[in-house]
Coordinates of C-alpha atoms in Angstrom, one line a residue:
X253 CA 18.5 34.1 7.5
X254 CA 18.2 30.3 6.8
X255 CA 14.9 30.9 5.1
X256 CA 17.1 33.4 2.8
X257 CA 19.8 30.8 2.5
X258 CA 17.2 28.0 1.1
X259 CA 15.3 30.5 -1.2
X260 CA 18.6 31.6 -2.6
X261 CA 19.5 28.3 -3.5
X262 CA 16.2 27.9 -5.5
X263 CA 16.9 28.9 -9.2
X264 CA 15.4 32.2 -10.2
X265 CA 13.5 32.6 -7.0
X266 CA 12.0 36.0 -7.4
X267 CA 14.3 38.6 -6.2
X268 CA 16.9 35.8 -5.1
X269 CA 19.9 38.2 -5.7
X270 CA 18.7 40.4 -2.7
X271 CA 19.2 37.4 -0.3
X272 CA 22.9 37.3 -1.0
X273 CA 23.0 40.9 0.3
X274 CA 22.8 39.8 3.7
X275 CA 22.3 35.9 4.3
X276 CA 26.2 34.6 4.2
X277 CA 27.5 37.7 6.1
X278 CA 24.6 37.9 8.5
X279 CA 25.0 34.4 9.5
X280 CA 28.6 35.1 10.3
X281 CA 27.9 38.4 12.0
X282 CA 25.1 36.7 14.2
X283 CA 27.6 33.7 15.0
X284 CA 29.9 36.3 16.3
X285 CA 27.1 38.0 18.5
X286 CA 26.7 34.7 20.2
X287 CA 30.3 33.8 20.5
X288 CA 31.4 34.0 24.2
X289 CA 35.2 34.4 24.3
X290 CA 35.1 35.2 27.9
X291 CA 33.9 31.7 28.8
X292 CA 36.9 30.0 26.9
X293 CA 39.6 32.6 27.3
X294 CA 41.7 30.7 30.0
X295 CA 41.9 27.2 28.4
X296 CA 41.9 26.2 24.8
X297 CA 40.6 22.7 25.5
X298 CA 37.6 24.5 26.9
X299 CA 37.0 26.2 24.0
X300 CA 37.5 23.1 21.6
X301 CA 35.2 21.1 23.6
X302 CA 32.4 23.8 23.2
X303 CA 32.8 23.5 19.3
X304 CA 32.7 19.8 19.6
X305 CA 29.0 19.1 18.8
X306 CA 29.0 21.3 16.0
X307 CA 32.3 19.7 14.3
X308 CA 30.5 16.4 15.1
X309 CA 27.4 17.2 13.4
X310 CA 29.1 18.4 10.4
X311 CA 31.5 15.3 10.1
X312 CA 28.4 13.0 10.4
X313 CA 26.6 14.7 7.8
X314 CA 29.7 14.9 5.4
X315 CA 30.2 11.2 6.0
X316 CA 26.7 10.2 5.3
X317 CA 26.5 12.2 2.1
X318 CA 29.9 11.1 0.9
X319 CA 29.3 7.4 1.8
X320 CA 26.1 7.5 -0.2
X321 CA 27.9 9.3 -3.2
X322 CA 27.6 6.1 -5.9
X323 CA 24.1 5.3 -4.5
X324 CA 22.8 8.8 -5.2
X325 CA 24.6 8.8 -8.6
X326 CA 23.1 5.6 -9.6
X327 CA 19.6 7.3 -8.9
X328 CA 20.2 10.3 -10.7
X329 CA 20.2 12.6 -7.5
X330 CA 23.7 14.0 -8.3
X331 CA 25.0 16.2 -11.4
X332 CA 25.3 14.2 -14.8
X333 CA 29.2 14.7 -14.7
X334 CA 29.9 12.6 -11.3
X335 CA 31.6 9.6 -11.4
X336 CA 31.5 6.6 -9.1
X337 CA 34.1 6.6 -6.4
X338 CA 36.7 4.2 -5.7
X339 CA 37.8 3.7 -2.1
X340 CA 40.5 6.2 -2.5
X341 CA 38.1 8.6 -4.0
X342 CA 36.0 8.4 -0.9
X343 CA 38.9 9.1 1.4
X344 CA 39.8 12.0 -0.6
X345 CA 36.4 13.4 -0.7
X346 CA 36.3 13.3 3.0
X347 CA 39.6 15.1 3.4
X348 CA 38.6 17.8 0.7
X349 CA 35.0 18.2 2.9
X350 CA 37.2 19.8 5.7
X351 CA 38.1 22.6 3.4
X352 CA 34.8 22.7 1.6
X353 CA 32.3 20.1 0.9
X354 CA 33.0 18.5 -2.5
X355 CA 29.5 16.7 -2.6
X356 CA 26.7 18.6 -4.4
X357 CA 24.1 17.6 -1.9
X358 CA 26.5 18.9 1.0
X359 CA 27.4 22.0 -1.0
X360 CA 25.3 24.5 1.4
X361 CA 27.4 23.1 4.4
X362 CA 30.5 25.1 3.5
X363 CA 29.2 27.7 6.2
X364 CA 30.2 25.3 9.0
X365 CA 33.9 24.5 8.3
X366 CA 34.4 28.1 7.4
X367 CA 32.6 29.2 10.7
X368 CA 34.7 26.7 12.6
X369 CA 38.1 28.1 11.2
X370 CA 36.9 31.5 11.8
X371 CA 36.3 31.0 15.5
X372 CA 39.7 29.3 15.7
X373 CA 41.1 32.2 14.2
X374 CA 39.4 34.9 16.2
X375 CA 40.2 33.0 19.4
X376 CA 43.9 32.9 18.9
X377 CA 43.6 36.4 17.7
X378 CA 42.4 37.4 21.0
X379 CA 45.0 35.3 23.1
X380 CA 48.0 36.5 21.3
X381 CA 46.9 40.3 21.3
X382 CA 45.6 39.9 24.8
X383 CA 42.1 41.3 23.5
X384 CA 43.7 44.8 22.5
X385 CA 40.7 46.0 20.6
X386 CA 43.0 48.2 18.2
X387 CA 45.2 45.4 17.4
X388 CA 42.2 43.0 16.9
X389 CA 40.2 45.5 14.8
X390 CA 43.5 46.4 12.5
X391 CA 44.3 42.4 12.4
X392 CA 40.7 41.6 11.1
X393 CA 40.9 44.4 8.4
X394 CA 44.2 42.9 7.3
X395 CA 43.1 39.5 7.2
X396 CA 39.8 40.5 5.2
X397 CA 42.1 41.8 2.4
X398 CA 44.4 38.9 2.5
X399 CA 41.4 36.7 2.0
X400 CA 40.0 38.9 -0.5
X401 CA 43.0 38.7 -2.6
X402 CA 43.1 35.0 -2.2
X403 CA 39.8 34.6 -3.3
X404 CA 39.9 37.1 -6.3
X405 CA 43.3 36.5 -7.6
X406 CA 43.2 35.0 -11.0
X407 CA 46.6 33.4 -10.7
X408 CA 45.5 31.2 -7.8
X409 CA 42.1 30.7 -9.1
X410 CA 43.8 29.4 -12.5
X411 CA 45.7 26.8 -10.4
X412 CA 43.4 23.4 -10.6
X413 CA 45.1 22.3 -7.1
X414 CA 45.0 25.5 -5.0
X415 CA 41.4 26.5 -6.8
X416 CA 39.8 23.5 -4.7
X417 CA 41.0 25.1 -1.5
X418 CA 40.3 28.7 -2.2
X419 CA 37.2 28.7 -0.2
X420 CA 39.0 28.4 2.9
X421 CA 39.9 32.1 2.5
X422 CA 36.3 32.8 2.9
X423 CA 37.0 32.7 6.9
X424 CA 39.2 35.8 6.5
X425 CA 36.8 37.6 4.1
X426 CA 33.9 37.0 6.5
X427 CA 35.8 37.5 9.6
X428 CA 34.9 41.5 9.8
X429 CA 31.2 40.5 10.1
X430 CA 31.9 38.1 12.8
X431 CA 33.9 40.9 14.7
X432 CA 31.1 43.3 14.1
X433 CA 28.7 40.8 15.6
X434 CA 31.2 39.9 18.6
X435 CA 31.6 44.0 19.3
X436 CA 27.8 44.5 19.2
X437 CA 27.3 42.0 21.9
X438 CA 27.9 44.7 24.4
X439 CA 25.4 47.3 22.8
X440 CA 22.5 44.8 21.3
X441 CA 20.7 45.7 18.0
X442 CA 17.7 47.3 19.3
X443 CA 18.5 51.0 17.7
X444 CA 18.3 49.1 14.3
X445 CA 14.5 48.6 14.7
X446 CA 14.0 52.5 14.5
X447 CA 12.2 53.7 11.4
X448 CA 15.3 56.2 11.2
X449 CA 17.5 53.2 10.8
X450 CA 15.4 50.9 8.5
X451 CA 14.1 53.7 6.0
X452 CA 17.7 54.8 4.8
X453 CA 18.7 51.1 4.8
X454 CA 15.8 50.0 2.6
X455 CA 16.4 53.0 0.1
X456 CA 20.1 52.2 -0.4
X457 CA 19.2 48.5 -1.1
X458 CA 16.1 49.3 -3.3
X459 CA 18.5 51.6 -5.3
X460 CA 21.5 49.4 -5.4
X461 CA 19.2 46.7 -6.9
X462 CA 17.8 48.8 -9.5
X463 CA 20.7 50.8 -10.4
X464 CA 23.8 48.5 -10.2
X465 CA 22.5 45.0 -9.1
X466 CA 25.6 44.0 -7.8
X467 CA 26.8 40.5 -7.6
X468 CA 27.2 39.8 -4.2
X469 CA 28.7 36.6 -4.4
X470 CA 32.6 36.4 -3.6
X471 CA 33.3 35.3 -7.0
X472 CA 31.3 38.0 -8.7
X473 CA 32.5 41.4 -9.9
X474 CA 31.7 43.4 -6.7
X475 CA 34.5 45.3 -5.0
X476 CA 35.5 44.9 -1.3
X477 CA 34.1 48.3 0.0
X478 CA 30.9 47.9 -1.8
X479 CA 30.5 44.2 -0.4
X480 CA 31.1 45.2 3.1
X481 CA 28.7 48.3 2.8
X482 CA 25.7 46.7 1.2
X483 CA 26.1 43.6 3.4
X484 CA 26.2 45.6 6.5
X485 CA 23.1 47.8 5.4
X486 CA 21.2 45.0 4.3
X487 CA 22.1 42.8 7.7
X488 CA 20.9 46.1 9.7
X489 CA 17.5 45.9 7.8
X490 CA 16.6 42.2 8.3
X491 CA 17.8 42.6 12.1
X492 CA 15.5 45.6 12.5
X493 CA 12.7 44.0 10.6
X494 CA 13.1 40.9 13.1
X495 CA 12.2 43.2 16.3
X496 CA 8.7 43.9 14.5
X497 CA 7.7 40.4 14.2
X498 CA 5.3 40.1 17.3
X499 CA 3.3 36.9 16.3
X500 CA 4.4 34.3 18.7
X501 CA 3.7 31.4 16.1
X502 CA 6.2 33.3 13.7
X503 CA 8.8 34.0 16.3
X504 CA 8.7 30.2 17.5
X505 CA 8.9 29.3 13.7
X506 CA 12.1 31.2 13.0
X507 CA 13.4 30.2 16.3
X508 CA 13.1 26.6 15.6
X509 CA 14.6 27.3 12.2
X510 CA 17.5 29.0 13.8
X511 CA 18.1 26.3 16.3
X512 CA 18.4 23.7 13.5
X513 CA 20.5 25.6 11.2
X514 CA 22.9 22.7 10.6
X515 CA 20.3 20.2 9.8
X516 CA 18.6 22.4 7.4
X517 CA 22.0 23.3 5.8
X518 CA 22.8 19.5 5.5
X519 CA 19.6 18.3 4.1
X520 CA 17.7 20.8 2.4
X521 CA 19.4 20.0 -1.2
X522 CA 18.2 16.4 -0.7
X523 CA 14.7 17.4 0.0
X524 CA 14.9 19.6 -3.1
X525 CA 15.4 16.4 -5.0
X526 CA 12.6 14.7 -3.4
X527 CA 10.6 17.6 -4.3
X528 CA 11.6 17.4 -8.1
X529 CA 11.1 13.5 -8.1
X530 CA 7.5 14.0 -6.7
X531 CA 7.0 17.1 -9.4
X532 CA 8.4 14.7 -12.1
X533 CA 5.8 12.1 -11.3
X534 CA 3.1 14.3 -11.5
X535 CA 4.2 15.8 -14.8
X536 CA 5.3 19.1 -13.8
X537 CA 8.9 18.6 -14.2
X538 CA 11.3 16.6 -16.4
X539 CA 13.5 13.7 -15.1
X540 CA 16.8 15.5 -16.2
X541 CA 15.9 18.2 -13.6
X542 CA 17.2 15.5 -10.8
X543 CA 20.5 16.0 -12.3
X544 CA 20.5 19.8 -11.2
X545 CA 22.0 20.7 -7.8
X546 CA 19.4 23.5 -7.0
X547 CA 15.6 23.8 -7.0
X548 CA 14.5 24.4 -10.4
X549 CA 11.8 26.9 -10.9
X550 CA 10.7 29.6 -13.7
X551 CA 11.0 32.4 -11.0
X552 CA 7.3 33.6 -10.8
X553 CA 6.3 35.2 -7.5
X554 CA 3.1 33.3 -7.6
X555 CA 4.4 29.8 -8.9
X556 CA 3.5 27.1 -6.9
X557 CA 6.7 25.0 -7.7
X558 CA 8.7 27.8 -6.2
X559 CA 7.1 27.3 -2.8
X560 CA 7.1 23.8 -3.1
X561 CA 10.7 23.7 -3.1
X562 CA 11.1 26.4 -0.2
X563 CA 8.6 24.1 1.9
X564 CA 10.5 20.9 1.4
X565 CA 13.7 22.6 2.0
X566 CA 12.7 24.0 5.2
X567 CA 9.9 22.1 6.7
X568 CA 10.9 18.2 6.1
X569 CA 14.6 18.9 7.6
X570 CA 12.6 20.2 10.5
X571 CA 10.1 17.2 10.5
X572 CA 12.9 14.6 9.9
X573 CA 14.9 16.1 12.9
X574 CA 11.9 16.0 15.5
X575 CA 11.1 12.3 14.5
X576 CA 14.9 10.9 15.1
X577 CA 14.9 13.1 18.3
X578 CA 11.4 11.4 19.6
X579 CA 12.7 7.9 18.6
X580 CA 15.8 8.4 20.2
X581 CA 14.4 9.8 23.5
X582 CA 11.8 6.8 23.5
X583 CA 15.0 4.3 23.0
X584 CA 16.7 6.2 26.2
X585 CA 13.7 6.2 28.1
X586 CA 13.1 2.4 27.9
X587 CA 16.9 1.5 28.1
X588 CA 17.3 3.4 31.3
X589 CA 13.7 3.1 32.7
X590 CA 13.5 0.6 35.9
X591 CA 12.5 -3.0 35.1

């Protein structure tokens, strides 16, 4: 999933539209699959504590990116329309980050506040209806259409103030996927790996891409039924394929990526900039490309630059996190080791 997220943020990545069939919805579906409501059902404080690490990681990354806004703007690592922040602007930006990241380099991190809000909604929904499956399912469906209306409503979108906060409604829109993942916890996904499940899913995806090529972004022209249907079909195919990955190296690599999702979300746009800077130095890119949010590419499937961005966006965050962890472990070992 995370490979698809990073690749989807590279301009004109080959067949990049297909990634949006499943990457966002799949992220929330798998989050629901690994959500353990029973562990926290008795006490909300226990549930809140279980989210604390994720919340802290998000707040720390947001604070770092927002606090360096002026420096990044000065070095041309932000869009050209970005202005220098005053002290009040810093405070406003940090408050807005709770709704959705307002910084270009933090844009991909909107997944995290939406996920946290979604988990809060789902937790309290379970408690209020006392885990009644019928009420939960119907409530999730109703909330989905409410969220869809909020996101799609032109009246709301045309309001400059409210429009800033519209992405909040995405925790309603993606709630059905979270719930489906939660339900599948009891059954598992093994059945999706059969050829009888994978082949029809592949045919549907290929035909939809060729015939209608739907815009699977929430702000595109897709209708809600096609959005849910194609997302679920695409997710099922990706999960089915994952069961056929037998290489230990690949399994370990993908597992490592999954375990470092927050770090990759937070840092891959920054490392796109580093890649652009290096490509500019060797004459393959223009200096103006540093002002772009995504990783520029001409979209060729054999284009080296395309995979340079993908490598920088995935590998470098992992390397940096690994180095930080090693340094931190050595500091703690030296600090607490006997004299």
